[in-house]
Coordinates of C-alpha atoms in Angstrom, one line a residue:
M17 CA 79.3 9.4 -15.5
P18 CA 78.5 11.5 -12.1
S19 CA 78.1 9.4 -8.8
S20 CA 74.8 11.2 -8.5
I21 CA 73.3 10.1 -11.9
A22 CA 75.2 6.8 -11.4
N23 CA 72.4 6.1 -8.0
K24 CA 69.9 7.1 -10.1
A25 CA 70.3 4.9 -12.5
R26 CA 71.1 2.1 -9.9
A27 CA 67.7 3.0 -7.8
G28 CA 65.5 2.9 -11.0
D29 CA 66.7 -0.6 -11.5
W30 CA 66.2 -2.0 -8.4
I31 CA 62.8 -0.4 -7.9
D32 CA 62.2 -1.9 -11.7
G33 CA 63.5 -5.5 -10.0
L34 CA 61.3 -5.6 -7.3
R35 CA 58.3 -5.4 -9.2
G36 CA 59.4 -7.6 -11.4
I37 CA 59.6 -10.1 -8.2
A38 CA 56.7 -8.9 -7.3
A39 CA 54.5 -9.8 -10.4
F40 CA 56.5 -12.8 -10.3
V41 CA 55.2 -14.0 -7.4
V42 CA 51.6 -13.0 -8.1
V43 CA 51.6 -15.8 -11.0
T44 CA 53.0 -18.9 -9.1
Y45 CA 50.5 -17.3 -6.1
H46 CA 47.6 -18.0 -8.2
I47 CA 48.9 -22.0 -9.9
H48 CA 49.2 -22.9 -6.0
E49 CA 46.0 -21.6 -4.9
S50 CA 44.6 -23.5 -8.1
W51 CA 46.2 -26.9 -7.7
N52 CA 48.4 -26.6 -4.3
Q53 CA 46.1 -25.7 -1.9
N54 CA 48.8 -27.4 0.5
A55 CA 51.4 -24.4 0.6
M56 CA 48.7 -22.3 1.3
H57 CA 48.8 -23.1 5.0
P58 CA 51.7 -23.7 6.9
Y59 CA 51.7 -27.3 8.2
P60 CA 54.2 -28.6 9.8
G61 CA 56.6 -31.0 7.7
N62 CA 55.4 -29.5 4.2
G63 CA 57.6 -27.0 3.8
Y64 CA 56.0 -24.1 3.8
D65 CA 56.3 -23.5 7.2
I66 CA 59.3 -21.6 6.7
P67 CA 58.4 -18.0 6.3
W68 CA 61.6 -17.4 3.7
L69 CA 60.2 -20.9 2.1
R70 CA 57.1 -19.1 1.2
I71 CA 57.7 -16.2 -1.1
P72 CA 56.5 -17.9 -3.9
V73 CA 52.9 -18.1 -2.3
S74 CA 53.1 -14.6 -0.8
G75 CA 50.6 -12.6 -3.0
A76 CA 48.8 -10.5 -0.4
A77 CA 52.7 -8.5 -0.5
A78 CA 53.3 -8.4 -3.8
V79 CA 50.0 -6.5 -4.0
A80 CA 51.2 -4.8 -0.8
I81 CA 54.9 -3.6 -3.1
F82 CA 52.6 -2.7 -6.2
F83 CA 50.8 -0.1 -3.8
I84 CA 53.7 1.6 -2.6
L85 CA 55.5 1.2 -5.6
T86 CA 52.8 3.2 -7.1
G87 CA 53.6 6.2 -4.5
Y88 CA 57.1 5.9 -5.0
V89 CA 57.1 6.6 -8.6
N90 CA 54.3 8.7 -9.1
T91 CA 55.6 11.4 -7.0
L92 CA 59.9 11.1 -6.6
A93 CA 59.9 13.1 -9.9
F94 CA 58.2 15.8 -8.7
F95 CA 60.5 15.9 -5.4
R96 CA 63.5 16.1 -7.4
K97 CA 62.7 18.6 -9.7
T98 CA 61.5 20.7 -6.6
R99 CA 64.1 20.0 -4.2
S100 CA 66.4 21.0 -7.5
G101 CA 64.5 24.8 -7.2
D102 CA 62.6 24.1 -10.4
R103 CA 59.2 24.5 -8.6
T104 CA 57.6 25.8 -11.9
G105 CA 58.9 22.2 -14.3
A106 CA 57.3 20.1 -10.9
M107 CA 54.4 22.1 -11.2
A108 CA 53.8 21.5 -15.1
A109 CA 54.8 18.0 -15.0
L110 CA 52.2 17.5 -12.0
S111 CA 49.5 18.4 -14.2
K112 CA 50.6 16.1 -17.0
S113 CA 51.0 13.0 -15.3
A114 CA 47.8 13.9 -13.8
L115 CA 46.3 13.1 -17.3
T116 CA 49.0 11.1 -19.0
R117 CA 48.7 8.4 -16.1
V118 CA 45.0 7.9 -16.5
G119 CA 45.4 7.6 -20.3
K120 CA 48.4 4.9 -20.3
F121 CA 46.7 2.6 -17.7
V122 CA 42.4 2.6 -18.8
P123 CA 42.7 1.4 -22.1
P124 CA 45.7 -1.1 -21.6
V125 CA 43.3 -2.6 -18.5
L126 CA 40.1 -2.2 -20.8
L127 CA 41.9 -4.2 -23.8
A128 CA 42.4 -7.2 -21.6
T129 CA 39.8 -7.1 -20.7
T130 CA 37.8 -7.2 -23.7
L131 CA 40.8 -10.2 -24.8
D132 CA 39.1 -12.3 -21.9
W133 CA 35.5 -12.0 -23.5
L134 CA 36.9 -12.4 -26.5
M135 CA 38.3 -15.9 -24.9
A136 CA 35.3 -16.5 -23.0
E137 CA 33.0 -16.6 -25.8
A138 CA 35.6 -18.7 -28.4
H139 CA 35.3 -21.8 -25.1
A140 CA 38.8 -21.4 -24.2
F141 CA 37.8 -21.2 -20.1
E142 CA 34.8 -23.6 -21.0
L143 CA 37.0 -27.0 -20.1
G144 CA 38.4 -24.4 -16.4
T145 CA 34.5 -24.7 -15.8
H146 CA 34.4 -29.0 -15.6
T147 CA 37.8 -29.1 -13.4
D148 CA 38.1 -29.9 -10.0
S149 CA 40.3 -26.6 -9.0
G150 CA 38.4 -24.8 -7.1
W151 CA 39.8 -21.5 -8.3
I152 CA 40.2 -22.7 -12.0
A153 CA 36.0 -23.5 -11.5
G154 CA 34.9 -19.9 -9.8
S155 CA 36.6 -17.6 -12.0
S156 CA 36.3 -19.3 -15.5
V157 CA 33.1 -18.3 -18.1
M158 CA 31.7 -20.3 -19.7
P159 CA 30.5 -18.6 -23.1
E160 CA 27.1 -16.9 -23.6
K161 CA 24.5 -18.3 -26.4
N162 CA 22.7 -14.7 -26.8
P163 CA 25.0 -11.9 -28.5
L164 CA 23.2 -9.1 -27.2
T165 CA 24.0 -11.1 -23.4
S166 CA 26.9 -11.6 -24.6
L167 CA 28.0 -7.9 -24.9
H168 CA 25.9 -6.8 -22.4
H169 CA 28.4 -9.1 -19.7
L170 CA 31.2 -6.9 -21.2
Y171 CA 29.3 -4.0 -20.7
A172 CA 29.1 -4.7 -17.4
S173 CA 32.5 -6.0 -16.5
F174 CA 33.7 -2.2 -18.3
L175 CA 31.1 -0.8 -15.2
G176 CA 32.0 -2.8 -13.0
L177 CA 36.0 -2.6 -13.0
W178 CA 35.6 0.8 -12.7
T179 CA 33.7 1.1 -9.8
G180 CA 33.4 -1.6 -7.9
G181 CA 36.9 -3.4 -9.0
W182 CA 35.4 -6.3 -10.0
V183 CA 35.6 -8.1 -13.3
E184 CA 33.0 -11.0 -14.8
F185 CA 35.8 -12.7 -16.7
D186 CA 39.5 -12.0 -14.2
K187 CA 38.8 -11.4 -11.2
T188 CA 42.4 -10.8 -10.7
L189 CA 41.7 -7.5 -11.9
W190 CA 40.3 -6.0 -8.3
P191 CA 43.4 -4.4 -7.2
I192 CA 43.5 -2.5 -10.8
L193 CA 40.8 0.2 -9.7
S194 CA 42.5 1.4 -6.5
L195 CA 45.7 1.4 -8.0
L196 CA 44.6 4.1 -10.2
Q197 CA 42.3 6.1 -7.3
A198 CA 45.9 6.2 -5.3
S199 CA 47.9 7.1 -8.3
L200 CA 45.4 10.5 -8.3
D201 CA 45.6 10.5 -4.3
A202 CA 49.3 11.0 -4.5
Y203 CA 49.0 13.9 -7.4
L204 CA 45.6 15.7 -5.1
F205 CA 49.0 15.6 -2.5
L206 CA 51.2 16.7 -4.6
L207 CA 49.0 19.9 -5.2
A208 CA 48.2 20.6 -2.0
T209 CA 51.1 20.2 -0.2
S210 CA 53.7 21.8 -3.0
G211 CA 54.3 25.0 -0.9
C212 CA 54.9 23.4 2.4
S213 CA 58.2 22.8 3.9
K214 CA 59.6 19.9 4.3
K215 CA 58.9 18.9 7.7
A216 CA 55.4 19.9 7.2
R217 CA 54.6 17.8 4.2
R218 CA 55.5 14.6 6.0
I219 CA 54.1 15.2 9.4
V220 CA 51.4 15.5 6.7
L221 CA 52.0 11.9 5.4
A222 CA 52.2 10.8 9.3
M223 CA 48.8 11.9 9.8
L224 CA 47.4 10.7 6.1
Y225 CA 49.1 7.2 7.4
V226 CA 48.0 6.9 10.9
W227 CA 44.3 7.6 9.8
S228 CA 44.7 5.1 7.0
W229 CA 45.7 2.7 9.4
A230 CA 43.1 3.7 11.5
S231 CA 40.2 3.4 9.3
D232 CA 41.2 -0.1 8.4
Q233 CA 43.0 1.0 4.3
S234 CA 45.7 -2.0 5.0
V235 CA 45.5 -2.1 0.4
K236 CA 45.9 1.0 -0.3
G237 CA 45.7 4.1 2.0
I238 CA 49.2 2.8 4.2
N239 CA 51.1 1.6 0.9
L240 CA 50.8 4.0 -0.7
W241 CA 51.0 7.2 1.6
F242 CA 54.6 5.2 3.3
G243 CA 54.9 4.9 -0.9
V244 CA 55.3 8.8 -0.8
F245 CA 57.3 9.0 2.2
M246 CA 60.1 6.7 0.5
A247 CA 60.2 9.6 -2.6
D248 CA 60.3 12.1 -0.9
L249 CA 63.6 10.4 1.3
A250 CA 64.8 9.7 -1.7
A251 CA 64.8 13.3 -3.2
S252 CA 67.1 14.2 -0.1
Y253 CA 69.4 11.9 -1.2
M254 CA 70.0 13.2 -4.8
S255 CA 73.5 14.2 -3.9
K256 CA 74.4 11.3 -1.9
P257 CA 74.0 8.1 -1.5
A258 CA 72.3 6.5 1.1
T259 CA 73.9 3.3 0.8
S260 CA 77.0 3.6 3.4
K261 CA 78.6 0.5 4.7
N262 CA 76.7 1.5 8.1
A263 CA 73.1 1.8 6.6
T264 CA 74.0 -2.1 4.8
L265 CA 74.5 -3.3 7.9
W266 CA 71.6 -1.9 10.6
S267 CA 69.3 -2.9 7.5
I268 CA 70.1 -6.2 7.0
P269 CA 67.8 -7.0 10.5
I270 CA 64.8 -4.7 8.8
I271 CA 65.0 -6.6 5.7
F272 CA 65.2 -10.2 7.5
V273 CA 61.9 -9.2 9.2
G274 CA 59.9 -7.3 7.1
G275 CA 60.1 -10.3 4.4
T276 CA 58.7 -13.2 7.7
L277 CA 55.7 -10.6 7.2
C278 CA 55.8 -10.9 3.9
C279 CA 55.2 -14.5 4.1
I280 CA 52.4 -14.8 6.5
P281 CA 50.0 -17.3 4.9
D282 CA 46.4 -16.8 4.2
A283 CA 45.2 -19.3 7.2
A284 CA 46.1 -21.9 10.1
W285 CA 47.7 -19.7 11.8
D286 CA 47.6 -22.2 14.6
Q287 CA 50.0 -24.2 13.1
A288 CA 53.3 -22.3 13.0
T289 CA 54.6 -20.6 16.0
W290 CA 56.1 -17.5 14.4
C291 CA 52.2 -17.1 12.9
M292 CA 50.6 -16.9 16.1
V293 CA 53.3 -14.8 17.5
V294 CA 52.8 -12.0 15.0
D295 CA 49.1 -12.9 15.1
K296 CA 49.4 -11.6 18.3
I297 CA 51.4 -8.7 17.9
F298 CA 49.0 -6.7 15.1
E299 CA 45.9 -8.1 17.1
A300 CA 47.1 -6.1 19.5
V301 CA 47.7 -2.6 17.8
K302 CA 45.0 -3.2 14.2
P303 CA 41.4 -2.0 13.6
Q304 CA 38.9 -4.6 15.3
S305 CA 37.3 -5.0 12.0
G306 CA 40.7 -5.0 10.5
D307 CA 42.0 -7.9 8.3
T308 CA 45.1 -9.1 10.0
R309 CA 46.8 -11.0 7.4
R310 CA 46.8 -8.0 4.6
F311 CA 48.1 -5.7 7.4
V312 CA 51.2 -7.8 8.5
V313 CA 52.1 -7.9 4.8
S314 CA 51.4 -4.3 4.1
V315 CA 54.0 -3.7 6.9
G316 CA 56.9 -6.7 5.8
G317 CA 56.5 -4.8 2.7
C318 CA 57.0 -1.4 3.6
A319 CA 59.7 -2.8 6.1
V320 CA 61.7 -4.5 3.1
I321 CA 61.8 -1.8 0.7
F322 CA 62.7 0.7 3.7
G323 CA 65.7 -2.4 4.1
C324 CA 66.8 -2.6 0.2
F325 CA 66.5 1.0 -0.2
Y326 CA 69.5 1.8 2.6
N327 CA 71.0 -1.5 1.6
Q328 CA 73.8 -1.6 -1.4
Y329 CA 73.4 -4.8 -1.4
A330 CA 69.4 -5.8 -1.5
Q331 CA 69.6 -3.2 -4.7
K332 CA 72.1 -5.3 -6.6
I333 CA 70.5 -8.5 -6.6
L334 CA 67.3 -6.8 -7.4
S335 CA 68.9 -4.5 -10.3
W336 CA 69.6 -7.9 -11.8
K337 CA 69.4 -8.0 -15.6
V338 CA 66.3 -10.8 -15.2
F339 CA 64.7 -8.7 -12.2
V340 CA 64.7 -5.6 -14.2
F341 CA 62.6 -7.4 -17.6
F342 CA 60.0 -8.4 -15.7
G343 CA 60.0 -5.1 -14.1
K344 CA 59.6 -3.3 -17.5
I345 CA 56.5 -6.3 -18.7
S346 CA 54.8 -6.8 -15.2
L347 CA 51.8 -4.8 -15.9
P348 CA 51.1 -7.1 -18.8
M349 CA 51.9 -9.8 -16.9
Y350 CA 49.8 -9.1 -14.6
L351 CA 46.6 -8.1 -16.7
L352 CA 47.5 -11.6 -19.3
H353 CA 48.5 -14.0 -16.6
S354 CA 44.9 -15.0 -15.2
A355 CA 43.2 -15.7 -19.2
L356 CA 46.2 -18.1 -19.6
L357 CA 46.7 -19.5 -17.0
R358 CA 42.0 -20.7 -16.9
S359 CA 43.2 -22.0 -20.9
V360 CA 46.5 -22.9 -22.2
L361 CA 47.9 -24.2 -18.3
T362 CA 44.8 -25.9 -17.9
W363 CA 44.0 -27.9 -21.3
I364 CA 47.8 -29.0 -20.0
V365 CA 46.9 -30.1 -16.5
Y366 CA 43.5 -31.7 -18.3
L367 CA 44.7 -33.5 -20.9
P368 CA 44.9 -36.7 -19.5
S369 CA 41.0 -36.7 -18.5
V370 CA 40.4 -35.2 -21.9
L371 CA 41.3 -37.7 -23.8
D372 CA 40.7 -41.1 -21.2
S373 CA 37.9 -42.8 -20.9
E374 CA 35.9 -42.3 -18.1
E375 CA 36.3 -46.1 -16.2
E376 CA 40.7 -44.8 -16.6
G377 CA 39.3 -42.9 -13.2
H378 CA 40.3 -39.2 -15.0
R379 CA 36.5 -38.5 -15.1
Y380 CA 33.9 -38.6 -12.3
K381 CA 30.3 -37.2 -12.8
Q382 CA 28.9 -34.5 -9.6
W383 CA 25.0 -33.9 -9.5
V384 CA 24.6 -29.9 -9.8
G385 CA 22.2 -26.8 -9.8
G386 CA 19.5 -28.7 -7.3
E387 CA 17.0 -30.4 -7.2
D388 CA 16.4 -29.0 -11.2
G389 CA 20.0 -29.6 -11.9
A390 CA 21.8 -32.1 -13.9
E391 CA 24.7 -34.5 -13.9
E392 CA 27.9 -33.1 -15.0
T393 CA 31.6 -34.5 -15.7
F394 CA 34.1 -32.7 -13.9
Y395 CA 37.7 -34.0 -14.9
K396 CA 40.7 -34.5 -12.2
R397 CA 44.1 -33.4 -13.0
G398 CA 46.8 -35.4 -14.8
G399 CA 50.5 -36.2 -12.6
W400 CA 53.1 -34.4 -12.2
Q401 CA 54.0 -34.9 -15.7
Q402 CA 51.8 -32.4 -16.8
F403 CA 53.5 -29.6 -14.4
L404 CA 56.5 -30.9 -15.3
Y405 CA 56.2 -29.5 -19.0
G406 CA 53.4 -27.7 -18.1
V407 CA 54.1 -24.8 -16.0
P408 CA 57.1 -23.8 -18.2
I409 CA 54.9 -23.9 -21.6
F410 CA 52.7 -21.6 -20.1
Y411 CA 55.8 -18.9 -18.4
A412 CA 57.2 -19.6 -21.8
I413 CA 53.6 -18.2 -24.1
L414 CA 53.2 -15.2 -20.8
I415 CA 56.4 -13.7 -21.2
F416 CA 56.6 -13.8 -25.0
L417 CA 53.3 -12.0 -25.0
A418 CA 53.8 -9.9 -21.8
H419 CA 57.2 -8.7 -24.1
A420 CA 55.6 -8.1 -27.3
W421 CA 52.7 -6.4 -25.4
T422 CA 55.7 -3.6 -24.1
K423 CA 56.6 -3.4 -27.9
W424 CA 53.3 -2.7 -29.8
V425 CA 50.3 -2.4 -27.4
D426 CA 52.6 -0.1 -24.6
P427 CA 54.0 2.3 -27.3
T428 CA 50.4 2.6 -28.8
C429 CA 48.6 3.8 -26.1
A430 CA 51.3 6.3 -25.6
E431 CA 51.2 7.5 -28.2
I432 CA 47.6 8.6 -28.8
V433 CA 47.6 9.2 -24.8
D434 CA 50.9 11.7 -25.7
W435 CA 48.8 13.1 -28.6
L436 CA 46.0 14.2 -26.7
A437 CA 48.1 15.4 -24.0
K438 CA 49.3 17.7 -26.3
K439 CA 46.7 18.8 -27.8
A440 CA 45.5 19.6 -24.0
Y441 CA 47.4 21.6 -23.2
E442 CA 48.9 23.4 -26.2
Q443 CA 46.9 26.9 -27.5
P444 CA 44.4 26.3 -30.3
D445 CA 45.6 27.1 -33.2
E446 CA 42.6 29.5 -34.0
Q447 CA 41.8 32.2 -31.6
S448 CA 38.5 33.1 -30.8
A449 CA 37.7 36.9 -33.1
E450 CA 36.6 38.7 -29.4
S451 CA 39.5 37.9 -27.0
Q452 CA 42.6 35.7 -27.1
I453 CA 44.6 35.2 -23.5
R454 CA 47.8 36.4 -23.5
I455 CA 50.4 35.6 -20.4
V456 CA 52.0 38.4 -19.0
E457 CA 55.3 37.3 -17.1
D458 CA 56.7 39.4 -14.1
E459 CA 59.4 37.1 -13.0
E460 CA 57.7 34.7 -10.7
N461 CA 53.8 36.1 -11.5
L462 CA 52.0 34.6 -14.5
L463 CA 48.9 36.8 -15.2
P464 CA 46.2 36.0 -18.3
V465 CA 45.1 38.9 -19.8
S466 CA 42.2 39.3 -21.8
I467 CA 43.3 41.2 -24.8
P468 CA 41.2 42.1 -28.1
M469 CA 42.7 41.1 -31.9
E470 CA 44.3 44.2 -32.8
P471 CA 47.6 43.6 -33.3
M472 CA 50.0 45.0 -30.8
I473 CA 51.7 48.1 -31.5
E474 CA 55.3 48.0 -30.2
T475 CA 56.0 51.1 -27.4
Q476 CA 59.6 52.9 -26.6
P477 CA 60.8 52.2 -23.5
Q478 CA 60.5 55.1 -20.6
M479 CA 63.5 57.3 -21.1
E480 CA 65.6 57.4 -17.2
E481 CA 65.0 60.3 -15.3
V482 CA 67.3 62.0 -13.5
T483 CA 67.0 62.8 -9.8
P484 CA 68.0 66.1 -8.0
S485 CA 71.3 63.9 -6.8
G486 CA 72.3 63.2 -10.6
E487 CA 71.2 59.3 -10.6
A488 CA 69.2 57.9 -13.0
S489 CA 66.1 56.3 -11.8
L490 CA 64.9 53.8 -13.8
P491 CA 61.1 53.0 -13.2
L492 CA 59.7 49.5 -11.7
P493 CA 58.7 46.6 -13.0
H494 CA 55.7 47.1 -12.3
E495 CA 55.6 50.3 -13.7
F496 CA 55.8 49.2 -17.1
L497 CA 52.6 49.4 -19.3
L498 CA 51.6 47.3 -22.5
E499 CA 49.9 49.5 -24.9
E500 CA 47.9 49.0 -27.9
E501 CA 45.6 50.8 -29.9
E502 CA 41.9 50.0 -30.3
G503 CA 40.5 52.3 -32.7
D504 CA 40.9 55.9 -30.7
E505 CA 41.3 53.9 -27.6
K506 CA 45.0 52.7 -26.2
V507 CA 44.3 50.1 -23.4
A508 CA 46.6 49.9 -20.8
L509 CA 48.1 46.0 -19.1
L510 CA 48.9 46.4 -16.1
P511 CA 51.3 42.6 -14.8
A512 CA 49.9 42.1 -11.1
P513 CA 52.4 42.9 -8.8
V514 CA 52.1 40.3 -6.3
Q515 CA 54.9 37.5 -6.1
A516 CA 54.4 34.1 -6.5
T517 CA 55.4 31.9 -3.0
P518 CA 58.8 30.1 -3.5
F519 CA 58.8 26.7 -3.1
R520 CA 60.0 25.7 0.3
D521 CA 61.8 23.3 1.8

């Protein structure tokens, strides 16, 4: 296998592996947020005050990595095609990708939202509303008694998801809208800079990054444009690997610092010295109204990916089959984990409280709803034994369903989208009775010309003209005429003499 092809395969593997780790971290973060709030704070001696031990609860950093990889993956193929000189193929792929990206992203999310709604109507989340976990109780939904009201809530969730980024049945889907917008922003950037040189394009990227930083786009903007820059950088290493021995050495401290920033906690920064140092640095450079934690984890995620790009050992680790496997199922894992967390794992954790009596201390009553409220029964979580076997069961079901999703749901959605894309980009079977569009091709220039439906008459090529010097003179390309008869008239069609501007790099 040629080295360039092998490098591309390895690059894809480590990107998938990093995506898989990020998806896994999101799941572990929500488990800790539900039942181990102590892990959210770096209290001395609790084990979570050491940066790299906080990776399982670095959910914000995982979301930042999703946005970086969105910019990277959606633009890498375009940059590679243009670097190889296939500008026409790059523009055609860009046009199709803008359509298929929406089609392959929206239907799975809508399906997952519908499944959340069905589970809510089937009382799957009802137990969660009566638990001692604030996150579980706050994200669980009771079924509606009126079917029309229930359908209205489903519609409101669909509308909120694609307009405001909020879903009543699953509040963890808030980044979905921004991820879709990031993809479309990346395509628009490629279209706008398709004729620019590499230097000019990177200047534009730098300006977009600075603007995103100044305008407090700590979640989407700065991560997206850094991902696009990394794709542009990766395309420049098509014929040689980026992971040289020297690069591997100097990338290690970058990965270390980036990983440390990714582990910044949600709160209580005054409990750890390293958190206070990071806070002081970023307070001086971030926008006044910006979320310091989001800026910290975004910079950390960018540093980790930049370092891994140049580090061959990091890429080998991220290319392990288990990480790549999680990368392949990362989207369904993300879409399904919250519903299973609020149903399957919640049932297991609170099973002793449901089965035992109130006198054994597994239940407690609390007045809810103000003066006109009522006394409701709430359940206490079980002991560590419940988590010991409950968490593995939860992960087994989640991985199984996510893998099945990639085998059945994703291919079905892809086939539908591909069929629609084929219909959108192919010529219609029945042409208009008055005219049809033909493409007159003159080297790099394509000009659509309206031609009546009468059959074309093949013209004879022009004869050579002999100049006084005795040399044959052939007509220039733009001097050829395409003729067709329409009654007694002949219509001449001239290709446009304007040359297309080639892609500059």
